[in-house]
Tab-separated table of C-alpha atoms in Angstrom:
chain	number	residue	atom	x	y	z
A	28	MET	CA	143.821	54.334	128.986
A	29	LEU	CA	144.716	57.431	126.997
A	30	GLN	CA	148.398	57.883	126.171
A	31	ILE	CA	148.751	61.647	126.465
A	32	LYS	CA	151.893	63.608	127.214
A	33	ILE	CA	151.258	66.171	129.922
A	34	PRO	CA	153.524	69.251	129.985
A	35	LYS	CA	155.052	70.584	133.172
A	36	ILE	CA	152.398	72.351	135.213
A	37	ASN	CA	152.214	74.193	138.517
A	38	ILE	CA	149.570	73.077	140.991
A	39	LYS	CA	148.452	75.214	143.918
A	40	ILE	CA	146.510	73.305	146.543
A	41	GLN	CA	144.239	74.733	149.211
A	42	ASN	CA	143.161	71.872	151.445
A	43	ASN	CA	140.542	72.398	154.148
A	44	ILE	CA	140.161	68.707	154.999
A	45	ASN	CA	142.190	67.579	157.997
A	46	LEU	CA	144.545	64.686	157.302
A	47	GLU	CA	144.370	61.407	159.250
A	48	SER	CA	141.100	62.368	160.912
A	49	GLY	CA	138.637	60.005	159.229
A	50	LEU	CA	137.229	62.730	156.981
A	51	GLY	CA	138.150	61.263	153.597
A	52	SER	CA	141.165	63.428	152.817
A	53	SER	CA	142.812	60.791	150.600
A	54	SER	CA	139.633	60.180	148.585
A	55	SER	CA	139.176	63.924	148.164
A	56	ALA	CA	142.745	64.355	146.921
A	57	ILE	CA	142.423	61.471	144.459
A	58	SER	CA	139.065	62.742	143.178
A	59	ALA	CA	140.378	66.282	142.749
A	60	GLY	CA	143.450	65.081	140.873
A	61	LEU	CA	141.438	62.925	138.495
A	62	LEU	CA	138.891	65.662	137.901
A	63	ALA	CA	141.637	68.164	137.071
A	64	ALA	CA	143.310	65.690	134.705
A	65	ASN	CA	139.975	64.925	133.048
A	66	TYR	CA	139.325	68.635	132.575
A	67	TYR	CA	142.752	69.131	131.000
A	68	ILE	CA	142.258	66.208	128.615
A	69	ASN	CA	138.809	67.407	127.592
A	70	LYS	CA	139.991	70.968	127.028
A	71	ASN	CA	143.075	70.068	125.005
A	72	TYR	CA	142.145	66.790	123.330
A	73	THR	CA	138.295	66.859	123.349
A	74	LYS	CA	138.293	63.524	125.131
A	75	SER	CA	137.168	62.712	128.636
A	76	PHE	CA	136.214	59.939	131.010
A	77	SER	CA	132.734	59.386	132.450
A	78	LYS	CA	132.243	59.673	136.212
A	79	ILE	CA	131.946	55.910	136.577
A	80	LYS	CA	135.243	55.491	134.704
A	81	LEU	CA	136.876	58.085	136.962
A	82	LEU	CA	135.519	56.186	139.958
A	83	ASN	CA	137.042	52.926	138.760
A	84	ILE	CA	140.396	54.620	138.128
A	85	ALA	CA	140.231	56.152	141.605
A	86	HIS	CA	139.526	52.734	143.087
A	87	GLU	CA	142.876	51.534	141.784
A	88	LEU	CA	144.454	54.079	144.150
A	89	GLU	CA	142.031	53.702	147.087
A	90	ASP	CA	140.964	50.414	148.662
A	91	HIS	CA	137.241	51.113	148.860
A	92	TYR	CA	134.587	52.885	146.818
A	93	ASP	CA	132.462	54.560	149.500
A	94	ASN	CA	134.289	57.859	150.027
A	95	LEU	CA	135.304	58.025	146.370
A	96	ALA	CA	131.727	57.708	145.105
A	97	ALA	CA	130.549	60.441	147.465
A	98	CYS	CA	133.443	62.732	146.484
A	99	ILE	CA	132.929	62.316	142.753
A	100	ASN	CA	129.125	62.159	142.618
A	101	GLY	CA	128.021	63.933	145.798
A	102	GLY	CA	125.341	62.786	148.211
A	103	ILE	CA	125.380	59.687	150.411
A	104	LYS	CA	126.227	56.518	148.526
A	105	LEU	CA	126.038	52.785	149.102
A	106	CYS	CA	128.643	51.007	146.982
A	107	ILE	CA	128.805	47.275	146.323
A	108	PRO	CA	131.561	45.784	144.137
A	109	ASN	CA	129.929	43.243	141.819
A	110	LYS	CA	132.374	41.219	139.707
A	111	SER	CA	134.007	43.712	137.332
A	112	GLU	CA	131.811	46.699	138.195
A	113	VAL	CA	130.427	48.566	141.164
A	114	VAL	CA	126.755	49.016	142.008
A	115	ILE	CA	126.014	52.476	143.430
A	116	SER	CA	122.794	53.385	145.209
A	117	ASN	CA	121.851	56.861	146.386
A	118	ILE	CA	120.501	57.362	149.919
A	119	GLU	CA	117.932	60.127	150.254
A	120	TYR	CA	118.148	62.493	153.209
A	121	ASP	CA	116.417	65.484	154.767
A	122	SER	CA	117.966	68.652	153.315
A	123	ASN	CA	117.621	70.297	156.753
A	124	ILE	CA	120.214	67.983	158.300
A	125	LYS	CA	123.257	69.808	159.644
A	126	LEU	CA	126.397	68.159	160.952
A	127	ILE	CA	128.688	69.314	163.719
A	128	ILE	CA	132.139	67.867	163.054
A	129	ILE	CA	134.513	67.610	166.010
A	130	ILE	CA	138.134	67.284	164.865
A	131	PRO	CA	140.562	66.519	167.728
A	132	LYS	CA	144.212	67.511	167.436
A	133	ILE	CA	145.258	63.861	167.556
A	134	LYS	CA	145.583	61.900	164.297
A	135	THR	CA	144.783	58.343	163.247
A	136	ASN	CA	146.284	56.338	160.410
A	137	THR	CA	143.474	54.463	158.642
A	138	LYS	CA	145.522	51.367	157.782
A	139	GLU	CA	146.932	51.078	161.298
A	140	SER	CA	143.481	51.587	162.808
A	141	ARG	CA	142.046	48.844	160.593
A	142	ILE	CA	144.646	46.357	161.859
A	143	ASN	CA	143.133	46.583	165.346
A	144	LEU	CA	139.691	45.513	164.144
A	145	PRO	CA	138.750	41.847	164.681
A	146	LYS	CA	138.995	39.561	161.652
A	147	THR	CA	135.694	37.885	162.545
A	148	ILE	CA	132.446	39.075	164.092
A	149	SER	CA	129.769	37.193	165.996
A	150	VAL	CA	126.372	36.615	164.402
A	151	LYS	CA	124.804	38.647	167.211
A	152	LYS	CA	126.960	41.702	166.485
A	153	PHE	CA	126.514	41.252	162.743
A	154	VAL	CA	122.727	41.250	163.077
A	155	HIS	CA	122.891	44.232	165.449
A	156	ASN	CA	124.883	46.413	163.045
A	157	MET	CA	123.127	45.309	159.852
A	158	SER	CA	119.692	45.999	161.315
A	159	ARG	CA	120.804	49.473	162.333
A	160	LEU	CA	122.355	50.139	158.937
A	161	SER	CA	118.997	49.311	157.358
A	162	LEU	CA	117.264	51.566	159.869
A	163	LEU	CA	119.686	54.408	159.166
A	164	THR	CA	119.306	54.313	155.379
A	165	ASN	CA	115.540	54.360	155.823
A	166	SER	CA	115.419	57.159	158.410
A	167	LEU	CA	117.672	59.931	157.060
A	168	LYS	CA	114.826	61.180	154.871
A	169	SER	CA	112.619	61.858	157.921
A	170	PRO	CA	114.945	61.775	160.931
A	171	ASN	CA	113.825	61.836	164.545
A	172	SER	CA	115.866	61.499	167.713
A	173	ASN	CA	114.725	58.046	168.843
A	174	ILE	CA	115.268	56.365	165.485
A	175	ILE	CA	118.530	58.119	164.555
A	176	LYS	CA	120.103	57.514	167.961
A	177	THR	CA	119.265	53.819	167.664
A	178	ALA	CA	120.478	53.670	164.061
A	179	PHE	CA	123.934	54.948	165.038
A	180	ASP	CA	124.353	52.366	167.818
A	181	ASP	CA	127.476	50.513	166.685
A	182	VAL	CA	128.937	47.443	168.416
A	183	PHE	CA	131.731	46.631	165.976
A	184	HIS	CA	134.371	49.310	165.431
A	185	GLN	CA	133.792	52.583	167.309
A	186	ASP	CA	134.730	51.413	170.799
A	187	ILE	CA	137.817	49.640	169.449
A	188	ARG	CA	139.033	52.675	167.531
A	189	LEU	CA	138.376	55.006	170.457
A	190	LYS	CA	139.655	52.726	173.220
A	191	ASN	CA	142.669	54.975	173.857
A	192	TYR	CA	140.537	58.129	173.907
A	193	PRO	CA	137.952	57.787	176.711
A	194	LYS	CA	137.059	61.485	176.565
A	195	LEU	CA	136.042	61.128	172.925
A	196	THR	CA	133.960	58.055	173.743
A	197	LYS	CA	132.125	60.052	176.416
A	198	LEU	CA	131.589	62.915	173.977
A	199	LEU	CA	130.259	60.517	171.334
A	200	ASN	CA	127.700	59.201	173.815
A	201	LYS	CA	126.912	62.670	175.175
A	202	ILE	CA	126.014	64.327	171.857
A	203	PRO	CA	122.405	63.016	171.724
A	204	ASP	CA	121.838	64.532	175.184
A	205	ILE	CA	122.968	68.053	174.235
A	206	GLY	CA	120.956	68.724	171.103
A	207	GLY	CA	122.018	66.088	168.590
A	208	LEU	CA	119.760	63.506	166.980
A	209	GLY	CA	122.632	61.052	166.876
A	210	SER	CA	126.411	60.791	166.712
A	211	PHE	CA	129.038	58.666	165.025
A	212	LEU	CA	132.761	58.205	164.511
A	213	CYS	CA	133.931	59.557	161.155
A	214	GLY	CA	135.631	56.702	159.323
A	215	SER	CA	138.545	55.441	161.385
A	216	GLY	CA	138.434	58.611	163.480
A	217	PRO	CA	139.315	60.371	165.591
A	218	ALA	CA	136.864	62.980	164.236
A	219	LEU	CA	133.296	62.696	165.500
A	220	ALA	CA	130.047	63.981	164.040
A	221	GLY	CA	126.665	64.842	165.457
A	222	ILE	CA	123.584	65.571	163.382
A	223	THR	CA	120.622	67.849	163.946
A	224	THR	CA	117.753	69.292	161.934
A	225	SER	CA	117.084	72.377	164.042
A	226	ASN	CA	119.041	75.073	165.901
A	227	PRO	CA	122.485	74.028	164.624
A	228	MET	CA	124.206	77.002	166.280
A	229	SER	CA	122.728	76.146	169.665
A	230	PHE	CA	123.897	72.557	169.208
A	231	PHE	CA	127.324	73.810	168.105
A	232	TYR	CA	127.781	75.871	171.274
A	233	GLU	CA	126.591	73.010	173.490
A	234	VAL	CA	129.224	70.730	171.966
A	235	ALA	CA	131.890	73.443	172.201
A	236	ASP	CA	131.023	74.045	175.860
A	237	TYR	CA	131.231	70.333	176.646
A	238	CYS	CA	134.613	70.045	174.912
A	239	ASP	CA	135.893	73.028	176.871
A	240	LYS	CA	134.744	71.594	180.213
A	241	GLN	CA	136.253	68.184	179.430
A	242	ASN	CA	139.538	69.674	178.138
A	243	ILE	CA	139.054	68.187	174.684
A	244	GLU	CA	141.222	70.119	172.233
A	245	ALA	CA	139.369	70.104	168.942
A	246	LYS	CA	138.261	72.182	165.993
A	247	LEU	CA	134.500	72.347	165.457
A	248	LEU	CA	132.675	73.143	162.254
A	249	ILE	CA	129.123	73.129	160.930
A	250	THR	CA	128.457	71.588	157.552
A	251	SER	CA	125.807	69.727	155.572
A	252	PHE	CA	125.460	67.086	152.885
A	253	THR	CA	125.713	68.109	149.257
A	254	THR	CA	124.596	66.460	146.040
A	255	LYS	CA	127.037	68.449	143.911
A	256	GLY	CA	130.148	66.328	144.182
A	257	ALA	CA	133.550	67.232	142.755
A	258	HIS	CA	133.355	69.927	140.094
A	259	ILE	CA	135.463	72.422	138.184
A	260	LYS	CA	135.057	76.005	139.366
A	261	ASN	CA	135.987	78.492	136.653
């Protein structure tokens, strides 16, 4: 590691990622901090770290690679720790995919949420989720409603993490019926996401209308995947 003395600096932060919502706020903060430090080092000392080195440094601060790899490199990533390194694979997807993110006012602590998950899983549930993970990674390039809805059918963590929020569970299951191809819990939640490839505004208003009728207080936004990743904007 470089031994460089950093002078006192002022940092102004504008954060648009809700905290404790399952949206990767901690990974984003870590990635942004490392990128800024790397930029400073390169500008003042003509030295810098590669993205894979930044990822490994970030992993020392975050327990898992998945969100970090996506933050730093962009896109959708599969990450597998392998001895002293990490294997990263890129998942291709249809560029027309839009996501409706539903962010309830309630918050969830990731570590506390993880404690509630079972320490073991039955072979039946393991096979169920692994087969759908394989289906999902193979279907995002050419998504259709039947395949995507099946691919997002989880039997391991979503019901457990949403057990105290029955309205959110109903919304999660309702999304494919009101314009979404599929729906899923974002990380440990409580944020939810629905995906579509056509008429995102129509889908947005359908979700907003459902939330209003069910008295679900939440912020909604439309977004999409990006391959750009963390970058310095001059």
